[in-house]
Short mmCIF file of C-alpha atoms in Angstrom, two decimals:
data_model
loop_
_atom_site.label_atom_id
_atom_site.label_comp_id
_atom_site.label_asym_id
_atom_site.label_seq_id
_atom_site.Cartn_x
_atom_site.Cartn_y
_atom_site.Cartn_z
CA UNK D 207 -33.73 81.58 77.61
CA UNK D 208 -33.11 85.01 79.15
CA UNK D 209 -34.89 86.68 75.77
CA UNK D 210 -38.01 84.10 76.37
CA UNK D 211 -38.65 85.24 79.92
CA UNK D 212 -38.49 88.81 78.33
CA UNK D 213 -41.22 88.12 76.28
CA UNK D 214 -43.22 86.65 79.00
CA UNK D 215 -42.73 89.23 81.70
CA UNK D 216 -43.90 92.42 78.78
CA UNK D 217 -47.08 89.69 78.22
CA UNK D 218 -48.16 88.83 81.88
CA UNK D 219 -47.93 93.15 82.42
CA UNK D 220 -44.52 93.11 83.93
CA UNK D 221 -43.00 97.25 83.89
CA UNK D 222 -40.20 96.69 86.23
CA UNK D 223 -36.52 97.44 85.82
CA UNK D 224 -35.64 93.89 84.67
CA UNK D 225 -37.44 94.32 80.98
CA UNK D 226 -33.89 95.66 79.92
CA UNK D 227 -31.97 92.89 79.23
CA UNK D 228 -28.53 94.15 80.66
CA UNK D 229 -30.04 94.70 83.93
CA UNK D 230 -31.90 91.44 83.77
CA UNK D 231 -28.83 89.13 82.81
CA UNK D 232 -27.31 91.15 85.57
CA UNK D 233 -30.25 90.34 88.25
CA UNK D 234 -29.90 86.90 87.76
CA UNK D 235 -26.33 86.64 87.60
CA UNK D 236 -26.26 87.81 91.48
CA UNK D 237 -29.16 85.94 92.82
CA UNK D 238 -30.68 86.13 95.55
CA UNK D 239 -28.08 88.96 96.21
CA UNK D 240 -30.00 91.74 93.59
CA UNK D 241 -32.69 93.18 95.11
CA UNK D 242 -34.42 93.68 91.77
CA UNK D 243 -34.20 89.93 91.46
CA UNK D 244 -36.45 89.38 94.56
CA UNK D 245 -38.73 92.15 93.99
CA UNK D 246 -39.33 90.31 90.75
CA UNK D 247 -39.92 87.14 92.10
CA UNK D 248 -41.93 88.44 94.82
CA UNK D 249 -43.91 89.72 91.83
CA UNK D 250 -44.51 86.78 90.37
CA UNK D 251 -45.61 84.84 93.45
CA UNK D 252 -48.54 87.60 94.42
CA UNK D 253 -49.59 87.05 90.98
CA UNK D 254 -49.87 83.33 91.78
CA UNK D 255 -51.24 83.77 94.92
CA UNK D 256 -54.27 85.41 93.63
CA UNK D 257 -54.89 82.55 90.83
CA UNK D 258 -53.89 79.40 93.29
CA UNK D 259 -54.60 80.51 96.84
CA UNK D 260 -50.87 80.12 98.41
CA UNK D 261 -50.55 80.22 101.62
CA UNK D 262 -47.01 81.32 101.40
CA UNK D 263 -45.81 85.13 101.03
CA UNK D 264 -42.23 86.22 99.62
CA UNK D 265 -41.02 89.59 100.65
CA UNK D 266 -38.44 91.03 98.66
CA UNK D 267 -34.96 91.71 100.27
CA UNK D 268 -33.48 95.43 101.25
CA UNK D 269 -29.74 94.28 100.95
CA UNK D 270 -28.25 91.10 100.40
CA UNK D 271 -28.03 90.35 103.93
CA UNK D 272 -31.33 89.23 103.76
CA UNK D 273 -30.89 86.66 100.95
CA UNK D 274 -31.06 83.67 103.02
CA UNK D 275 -34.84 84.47 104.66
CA UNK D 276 -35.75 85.35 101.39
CA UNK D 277 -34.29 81.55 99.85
CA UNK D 278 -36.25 79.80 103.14
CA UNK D 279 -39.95 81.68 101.68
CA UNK D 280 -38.76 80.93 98.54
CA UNK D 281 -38.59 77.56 98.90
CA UNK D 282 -42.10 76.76 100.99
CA UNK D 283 -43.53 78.56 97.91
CA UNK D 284 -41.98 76.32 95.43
CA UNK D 285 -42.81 73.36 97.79
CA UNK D 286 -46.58 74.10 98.15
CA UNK D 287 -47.05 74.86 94.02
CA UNK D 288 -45.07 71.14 93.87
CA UNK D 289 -42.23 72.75 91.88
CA UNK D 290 -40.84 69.67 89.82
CA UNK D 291 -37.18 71.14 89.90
CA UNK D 292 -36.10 70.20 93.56
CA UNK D 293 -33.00 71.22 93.18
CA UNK D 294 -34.66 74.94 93.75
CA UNK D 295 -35.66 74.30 97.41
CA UNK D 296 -34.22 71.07 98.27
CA UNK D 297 -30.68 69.72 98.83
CA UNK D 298 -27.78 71.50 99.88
CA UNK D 299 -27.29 74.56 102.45
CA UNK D 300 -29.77 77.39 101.89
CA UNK D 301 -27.37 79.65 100.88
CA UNK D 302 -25.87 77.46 98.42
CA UNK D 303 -28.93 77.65 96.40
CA UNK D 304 -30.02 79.82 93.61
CA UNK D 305 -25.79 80.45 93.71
CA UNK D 306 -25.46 79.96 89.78
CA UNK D 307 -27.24 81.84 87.13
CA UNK D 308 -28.92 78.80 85.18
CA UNK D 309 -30.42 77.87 88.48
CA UNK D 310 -32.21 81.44 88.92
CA UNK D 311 -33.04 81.66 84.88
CA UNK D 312 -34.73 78.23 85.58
CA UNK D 313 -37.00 79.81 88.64
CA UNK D 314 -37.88 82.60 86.74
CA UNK D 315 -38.84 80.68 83.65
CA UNK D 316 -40.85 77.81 86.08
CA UNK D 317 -42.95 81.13 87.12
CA UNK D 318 -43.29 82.93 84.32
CA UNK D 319 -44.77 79.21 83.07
CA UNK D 320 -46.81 78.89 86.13
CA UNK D 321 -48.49 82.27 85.68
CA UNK D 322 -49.18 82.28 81.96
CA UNK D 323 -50.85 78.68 82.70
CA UNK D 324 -52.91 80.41 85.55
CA UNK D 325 -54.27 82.97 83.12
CA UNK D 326 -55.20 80.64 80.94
CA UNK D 327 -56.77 78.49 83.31
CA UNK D 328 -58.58 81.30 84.25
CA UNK D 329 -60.48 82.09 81.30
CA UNK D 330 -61.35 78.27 79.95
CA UNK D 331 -61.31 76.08 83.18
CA UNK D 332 -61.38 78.47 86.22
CA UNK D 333 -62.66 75.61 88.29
CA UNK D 334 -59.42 73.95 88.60
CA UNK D 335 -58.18 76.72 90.09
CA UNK D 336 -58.00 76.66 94.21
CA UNK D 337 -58.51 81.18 94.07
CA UNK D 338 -60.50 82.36 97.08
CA UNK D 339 -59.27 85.78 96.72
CA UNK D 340 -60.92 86.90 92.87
CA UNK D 341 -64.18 89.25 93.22
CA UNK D 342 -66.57 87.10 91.73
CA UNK D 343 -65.21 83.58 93.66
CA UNK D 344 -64.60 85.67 97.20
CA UNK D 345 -68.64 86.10 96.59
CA UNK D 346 -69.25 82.00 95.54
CA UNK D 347 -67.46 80.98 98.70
CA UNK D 348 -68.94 83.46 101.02
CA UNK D 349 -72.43 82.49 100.19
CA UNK D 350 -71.29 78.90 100.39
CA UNK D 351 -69.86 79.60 103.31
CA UNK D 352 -73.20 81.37 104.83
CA UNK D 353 -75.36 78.57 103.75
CA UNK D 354 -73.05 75.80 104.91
CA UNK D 355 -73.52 77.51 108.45
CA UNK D 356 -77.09 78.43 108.22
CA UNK D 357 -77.62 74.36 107.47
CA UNK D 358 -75.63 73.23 110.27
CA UNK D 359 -77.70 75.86 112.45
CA UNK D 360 -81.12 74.41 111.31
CA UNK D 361 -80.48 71.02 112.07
CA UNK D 362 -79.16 71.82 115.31
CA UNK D 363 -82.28 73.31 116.30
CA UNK D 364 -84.76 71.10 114.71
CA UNK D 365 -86.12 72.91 111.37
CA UNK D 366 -87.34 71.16 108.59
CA UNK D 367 -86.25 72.43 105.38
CA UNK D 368 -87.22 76.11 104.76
CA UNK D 369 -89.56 76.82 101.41
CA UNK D 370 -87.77 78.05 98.47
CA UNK D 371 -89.81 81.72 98.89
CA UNK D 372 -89.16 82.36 102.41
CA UNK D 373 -87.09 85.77 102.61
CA UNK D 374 -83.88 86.12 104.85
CA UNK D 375 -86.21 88.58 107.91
CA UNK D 376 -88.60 85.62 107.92
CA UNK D 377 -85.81 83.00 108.08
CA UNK D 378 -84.06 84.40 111.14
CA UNK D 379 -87.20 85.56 113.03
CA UNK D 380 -88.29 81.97 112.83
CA UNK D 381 -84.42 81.22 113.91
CA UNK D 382 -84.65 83.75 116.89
CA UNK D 383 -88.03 82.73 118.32
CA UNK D 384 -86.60 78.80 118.56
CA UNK D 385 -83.35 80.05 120.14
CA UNK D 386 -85.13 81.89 123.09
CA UNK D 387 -87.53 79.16 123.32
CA UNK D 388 -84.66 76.91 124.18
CA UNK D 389 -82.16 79.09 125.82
CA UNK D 390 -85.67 79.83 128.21
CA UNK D 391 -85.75 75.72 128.82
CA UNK D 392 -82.09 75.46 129.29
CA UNK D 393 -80.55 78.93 130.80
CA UNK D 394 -77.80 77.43 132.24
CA UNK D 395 -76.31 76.00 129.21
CA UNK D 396 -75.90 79.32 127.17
CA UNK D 397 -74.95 82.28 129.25
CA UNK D 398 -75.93 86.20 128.65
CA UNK D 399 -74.81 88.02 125.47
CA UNK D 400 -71.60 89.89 126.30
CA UNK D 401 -73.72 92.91 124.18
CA UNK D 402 -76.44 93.63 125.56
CA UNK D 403 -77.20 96.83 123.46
CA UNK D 404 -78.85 97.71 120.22
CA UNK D 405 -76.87 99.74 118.03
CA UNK D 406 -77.42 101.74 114.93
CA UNK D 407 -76.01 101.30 111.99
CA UNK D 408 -74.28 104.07 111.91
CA UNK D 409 -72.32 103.28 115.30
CA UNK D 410 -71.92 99.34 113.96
CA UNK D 411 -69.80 101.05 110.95
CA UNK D 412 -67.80 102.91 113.85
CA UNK D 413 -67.83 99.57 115.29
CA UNK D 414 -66.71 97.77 111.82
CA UNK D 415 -63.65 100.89 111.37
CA UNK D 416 -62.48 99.79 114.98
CA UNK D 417 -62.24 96.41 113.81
CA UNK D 418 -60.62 97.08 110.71
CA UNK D 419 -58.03 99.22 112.46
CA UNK D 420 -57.47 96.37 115.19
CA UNK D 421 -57.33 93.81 112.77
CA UNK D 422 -54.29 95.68 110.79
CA UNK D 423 -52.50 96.32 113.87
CA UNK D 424 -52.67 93.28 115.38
CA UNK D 425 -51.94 91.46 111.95
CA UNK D 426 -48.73 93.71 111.90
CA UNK D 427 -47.71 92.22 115.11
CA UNK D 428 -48.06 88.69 113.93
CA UNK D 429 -46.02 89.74 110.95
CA UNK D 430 -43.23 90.84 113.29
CA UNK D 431 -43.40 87.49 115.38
CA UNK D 432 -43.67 85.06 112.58
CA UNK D 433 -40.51 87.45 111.16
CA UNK D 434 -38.71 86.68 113.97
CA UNK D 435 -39.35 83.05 114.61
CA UNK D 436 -38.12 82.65 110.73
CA UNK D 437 -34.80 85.06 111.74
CA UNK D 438 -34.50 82.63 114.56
CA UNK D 439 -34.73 78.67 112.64
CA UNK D 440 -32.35 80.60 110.50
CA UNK D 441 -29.75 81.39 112.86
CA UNK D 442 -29.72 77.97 114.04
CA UNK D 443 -28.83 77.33 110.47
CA UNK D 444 -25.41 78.55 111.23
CA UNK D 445 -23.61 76.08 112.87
CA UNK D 446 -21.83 73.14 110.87
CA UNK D 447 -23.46 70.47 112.11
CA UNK D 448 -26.92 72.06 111.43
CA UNK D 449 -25.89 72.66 107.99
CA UNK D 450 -25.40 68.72 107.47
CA UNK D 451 -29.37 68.61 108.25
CA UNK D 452 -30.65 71.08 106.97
CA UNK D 453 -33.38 69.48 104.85
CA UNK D 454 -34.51 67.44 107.93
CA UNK D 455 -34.97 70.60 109.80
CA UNK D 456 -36.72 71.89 106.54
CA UNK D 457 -38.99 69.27 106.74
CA UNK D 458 -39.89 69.51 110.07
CA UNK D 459 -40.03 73.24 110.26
CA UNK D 460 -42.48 73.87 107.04
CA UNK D 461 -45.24 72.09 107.82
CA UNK D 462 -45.53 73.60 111.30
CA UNK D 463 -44.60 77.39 109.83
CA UNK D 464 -47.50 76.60 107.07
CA UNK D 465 -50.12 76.65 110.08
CA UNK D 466 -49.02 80.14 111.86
CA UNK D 467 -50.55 82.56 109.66
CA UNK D 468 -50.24 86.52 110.21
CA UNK D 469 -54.17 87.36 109.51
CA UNK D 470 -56.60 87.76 112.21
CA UNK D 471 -59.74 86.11 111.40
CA UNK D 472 -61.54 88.18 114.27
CA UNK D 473 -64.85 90.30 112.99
CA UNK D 474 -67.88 91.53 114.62
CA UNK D 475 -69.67 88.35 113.61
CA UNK D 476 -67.76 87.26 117.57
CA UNK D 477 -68.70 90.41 119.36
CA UNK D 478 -72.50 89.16 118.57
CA UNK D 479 -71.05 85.72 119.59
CA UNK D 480 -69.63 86.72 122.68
CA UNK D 481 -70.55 85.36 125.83
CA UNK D 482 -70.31 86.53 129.71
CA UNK D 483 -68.00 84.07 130.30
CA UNK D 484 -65.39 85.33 128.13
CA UNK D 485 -65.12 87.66 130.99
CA UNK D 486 -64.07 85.19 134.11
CA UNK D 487 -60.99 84.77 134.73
CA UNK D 488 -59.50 81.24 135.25
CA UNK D 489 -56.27 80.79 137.28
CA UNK D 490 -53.97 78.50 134.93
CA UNK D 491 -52.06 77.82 138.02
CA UNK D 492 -54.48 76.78 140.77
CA UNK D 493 -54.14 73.50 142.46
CA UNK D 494 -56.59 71.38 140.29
CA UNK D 495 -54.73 72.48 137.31
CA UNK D 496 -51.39 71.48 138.41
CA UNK D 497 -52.56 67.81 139.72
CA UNK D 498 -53.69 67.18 136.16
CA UNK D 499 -50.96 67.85 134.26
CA UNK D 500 -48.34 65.29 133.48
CA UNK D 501 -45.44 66.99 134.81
CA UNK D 502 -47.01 68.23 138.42
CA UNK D 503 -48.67 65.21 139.51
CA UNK D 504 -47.76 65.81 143.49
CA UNK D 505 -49.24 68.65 145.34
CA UNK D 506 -46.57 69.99 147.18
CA UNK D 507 -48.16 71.52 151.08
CA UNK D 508 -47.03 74.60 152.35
CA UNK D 509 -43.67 74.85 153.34
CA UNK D 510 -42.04 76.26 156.51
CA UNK D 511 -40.93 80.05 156.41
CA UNK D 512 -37.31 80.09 155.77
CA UNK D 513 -36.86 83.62 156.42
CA UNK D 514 -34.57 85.18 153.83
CA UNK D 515 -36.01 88.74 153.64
CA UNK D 516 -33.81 91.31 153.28
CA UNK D 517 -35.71 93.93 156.01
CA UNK D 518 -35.53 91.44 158.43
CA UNK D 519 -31.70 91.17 158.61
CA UNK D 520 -29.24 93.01 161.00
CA UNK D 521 -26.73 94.91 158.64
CA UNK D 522 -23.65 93.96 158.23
CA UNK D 523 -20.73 95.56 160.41
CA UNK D 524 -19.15 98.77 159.34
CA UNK D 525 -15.60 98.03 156.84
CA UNK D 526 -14.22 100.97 158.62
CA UNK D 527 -13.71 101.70 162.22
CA UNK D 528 -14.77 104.82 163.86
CA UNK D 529 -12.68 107.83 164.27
CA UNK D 530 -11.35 108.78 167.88
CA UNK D 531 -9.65 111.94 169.43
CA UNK D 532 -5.96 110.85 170.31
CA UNK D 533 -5.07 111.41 174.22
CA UNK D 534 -1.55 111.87 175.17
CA UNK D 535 -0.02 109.61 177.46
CA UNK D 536 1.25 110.77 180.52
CA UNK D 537 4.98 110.26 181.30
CA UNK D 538 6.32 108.98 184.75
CA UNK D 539 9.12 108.55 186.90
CA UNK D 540 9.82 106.46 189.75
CA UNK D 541 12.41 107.54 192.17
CA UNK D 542 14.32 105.46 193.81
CA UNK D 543 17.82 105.25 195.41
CA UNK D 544 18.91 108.03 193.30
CA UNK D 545 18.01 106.36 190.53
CA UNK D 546 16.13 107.81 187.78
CA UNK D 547 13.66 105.46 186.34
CA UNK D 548 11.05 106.31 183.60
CA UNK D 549 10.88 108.94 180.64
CA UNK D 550 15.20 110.21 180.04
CA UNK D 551 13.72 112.92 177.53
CA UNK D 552 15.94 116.30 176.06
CA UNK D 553 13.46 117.97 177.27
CA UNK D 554 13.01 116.03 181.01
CA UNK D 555 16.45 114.67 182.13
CA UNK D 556 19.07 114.60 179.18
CA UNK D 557 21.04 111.94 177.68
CA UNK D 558 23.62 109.79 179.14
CA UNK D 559 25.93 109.09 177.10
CA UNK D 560 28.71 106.98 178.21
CA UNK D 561 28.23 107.52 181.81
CA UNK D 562 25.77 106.99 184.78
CA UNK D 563 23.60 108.83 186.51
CA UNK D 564 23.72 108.29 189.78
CA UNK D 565 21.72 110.53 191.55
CA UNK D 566 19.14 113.36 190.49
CA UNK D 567 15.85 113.96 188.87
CA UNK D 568 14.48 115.53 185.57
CA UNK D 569 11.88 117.01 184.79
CA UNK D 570 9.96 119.71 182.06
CA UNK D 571 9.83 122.38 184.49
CA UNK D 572 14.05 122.98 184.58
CA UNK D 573 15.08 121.20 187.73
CA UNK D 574 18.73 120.78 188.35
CA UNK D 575 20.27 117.43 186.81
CA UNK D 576 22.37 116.40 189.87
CA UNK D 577 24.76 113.28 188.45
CA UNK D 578 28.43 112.00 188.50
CA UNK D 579 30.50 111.84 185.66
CA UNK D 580 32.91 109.05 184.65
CA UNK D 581 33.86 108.40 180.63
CA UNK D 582 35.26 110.23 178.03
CA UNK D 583 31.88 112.15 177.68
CA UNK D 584 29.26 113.19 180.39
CA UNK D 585 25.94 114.80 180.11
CA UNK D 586 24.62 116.83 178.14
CA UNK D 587 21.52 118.37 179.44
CA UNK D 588 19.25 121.38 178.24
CA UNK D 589 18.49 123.09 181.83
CA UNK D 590 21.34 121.53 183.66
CA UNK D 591 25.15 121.45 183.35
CA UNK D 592 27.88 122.33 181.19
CA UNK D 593 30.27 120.15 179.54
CA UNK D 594 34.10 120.58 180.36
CA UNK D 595 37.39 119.05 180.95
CA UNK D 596 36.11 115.86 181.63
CA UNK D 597 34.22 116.66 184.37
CA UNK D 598 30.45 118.11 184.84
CA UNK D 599 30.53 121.82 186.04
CA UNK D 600 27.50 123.83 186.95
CA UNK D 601 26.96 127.33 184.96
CA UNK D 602 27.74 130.22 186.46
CA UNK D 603 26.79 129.18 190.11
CA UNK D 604 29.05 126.16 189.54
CA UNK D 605 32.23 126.42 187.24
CA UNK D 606 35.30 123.94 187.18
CA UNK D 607 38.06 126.79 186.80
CA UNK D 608 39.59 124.92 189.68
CA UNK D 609 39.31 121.24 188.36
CA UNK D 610 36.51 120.45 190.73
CA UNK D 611 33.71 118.68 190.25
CA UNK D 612 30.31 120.49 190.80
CA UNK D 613 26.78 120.85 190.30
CA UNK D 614 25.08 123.58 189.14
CA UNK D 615 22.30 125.11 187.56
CA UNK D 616 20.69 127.71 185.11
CA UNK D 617 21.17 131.00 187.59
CA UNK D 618 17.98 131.68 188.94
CA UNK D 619 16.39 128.03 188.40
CA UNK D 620 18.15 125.83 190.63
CA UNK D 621 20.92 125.85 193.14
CA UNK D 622 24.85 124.39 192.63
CA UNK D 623 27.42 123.06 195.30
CA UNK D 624 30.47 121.75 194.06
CA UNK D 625 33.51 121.27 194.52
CA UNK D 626 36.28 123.62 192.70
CA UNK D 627 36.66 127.51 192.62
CA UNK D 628 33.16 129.68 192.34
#
């Protein structure tokens, strides 16, 4: 089988890397996985495209990654030429197919088959075939094409038919004078020509090039859609229970796919066409246009202003709160009855220990700490007296060298009386 397809590919003009027949058993033992494989069959289908007018194009892959979009063209090909082997593009996952090498040896020998009929059809019986895209056929189905419009024009407008030696000038000058004569009755029906200018030929090829170029890019574009749609169905693909229906989704999918095609039809024959109109503008959304669709069927007023904007709102409060000098806190002390009451400080009064003070004041400018002692330990002050024996003794001005008890001071800062031996 492998050496017959061999034989057909060096007859139908085949020079590819596949004539060897190590690489070829190879090609086919991978699949849809070899990119030589695809480029191959992507051969094969241009060639049939240009004998039976397909609709369908197959790209070939880049890496194998792409072997599953390539299996989904693959099989609206095979569909549209009514392959008899099903098994090709029907049944099973898509990437389950084309998995075993008799299965891709049988597509390549179907097309190898299809095209060797083709190019004999061609020769003997090119009627049968549906080509629109041959030289001498592109030129049969233009004219037929011009005549089956120029007829449909003619009766619109009234003409009997023309003599079989009137020229194509004296045709449309006849053509011309009825239109204006009409559009002169009638000038509401038919609005201005969008062109309003006579060019020369030379700027209508400028204006053909422009076409040509805007034609190409914007076919490109549709390419790159339709590509993406495809990438899209196919990644729905993925899931298990999409995989169970997959030939329902095939079904429903092709037919639709079959009508998005990638060419622009536009040419200059619609800038002559065009219209002023084409140049209002139409708001899809205005209020007849909702009331007469099936989901808006209510016109909803004008609601009440709700408010909402973000200007209009009073910022929210800080998260920190703002920084303040510290004061210090004055310190006070209430005499009364000999009684010290507020701040007992080192530096203000001193510490009582174990005892009480009875009678005297403190303060941070060194007055005299005037008290009583009675425990174990008595005060200790920093500008008053000195601890000794038991008993509080002034300093200097107020010792206890005679076991007295005294009061005293810092010499110089205060004054002492006591009792004991000064």
């Amino acid at each position: 089988m492998e050496n017959d397809i061999l034989d057909s590919l060096e007859d139908l003009g085949y020079d590819g890397s596949l004539l060897d027949p190590a690489a070829l058993s190879e090609a086919v033992s991978q699949g849809p996985a070899s990119t030589e494989f695809t480029k191959l069959v992507s051969w094969l289908t241009d060639r049939l495209k240009d004998f039976c007018g397909l609709e369908e194009t197959i790209h070939a892959t880049h890496s194998p990654d792409d072997a599953a979009n390539f299996v989904m063209e693959l099989s609206g090909c095979l569909r549209e030429l009514n392959c008899p082997y099903t098994s090709l593009y029907e049944g099973g996952p898509v990437t389950e197919r084309l998995k075993t090498k008799e299965s891709a040896v049988q597509l390549l020998d179907y097309l190898t088959s299809e095209l060797q009929t083709a190019h004999i059809l061609a020769v003997k019986k090119p009627q049968e075939l549906r080509s629109t895209t041959s030289p001498d056929n592109q030129s049969i189905a233009n004219e037929s094409d011009i005549a089956k419009h120029l007829k449909i024009m003619l009766i619109a407008l009234g003409f009997p038919k023309p003599p079989a030696n009137i020229n194509s000038f004296q045709l449309f000058s006849r053509v011309e004078t009825k239109v204006n004569e009409f559009m002169s009755k009638n000038p509401g029906v038919i609005s201005k020509p969008l062109l309003k200018a006579r060019l020369s030929d030379k700027q209508w090829e400028q204006i053909m090039k422009i076409n040509d170029s805007l034609v190409r890019e914007y076919t490109t574009r549709r390419e790159m859609i339709l590509k993406r749609l495809d990438v899209t169905i196919q990644s729905f693909m993925w899931s298990e229970a999409a995989k169970k229906r997959e030939n329902e989704i095939a079904a429903v999918y092709q037919p639709v796919r079959k009508l998005l095609k990638a060419s622009c039809d536009l040419s200059v024959a619609d800038i002559l066409s065009a219209r002023e109109d084409l140049t209002y503008v139409h708001k899809t959304s205005s209020g007849d246009a909702r009331v007469r669709c099936a989901i808006n069927k209510v016109k909803i007023p004008k609601v009440p202003d709700r408010g909402g904007r973000v200007w209009e709102q009073e910022p929210p409060p800080p998260e920190m709160p703002s920084f303040q000098k510290r004061v210090a806190e004055e310190v006070e002390g209430v005499e009364e009855d000999g009684v010290t009451e507020g701040a007992r400080s080192r530096e203000a009064g001193g510490i009582n220990s174990r005892g009480r003070v009875m009678e005297g004041t403190g303060t941070r400018a060194g007055e005299d700490m005037v008290g009583e002692g009675g425990g174990e330990r008595d005060h200790y002050q920093q500008d008053g007296g000195h601890q000794g024996g038991g008993y509080q003794g002034g300093y200097n001005d107020g010792g206890h060298r005679g076991g007295g008890r005294g009061r005293g001071g810092r010499p110089g800062s205060g004054r002492g009386r006591g009792r004991g031996n000064y």
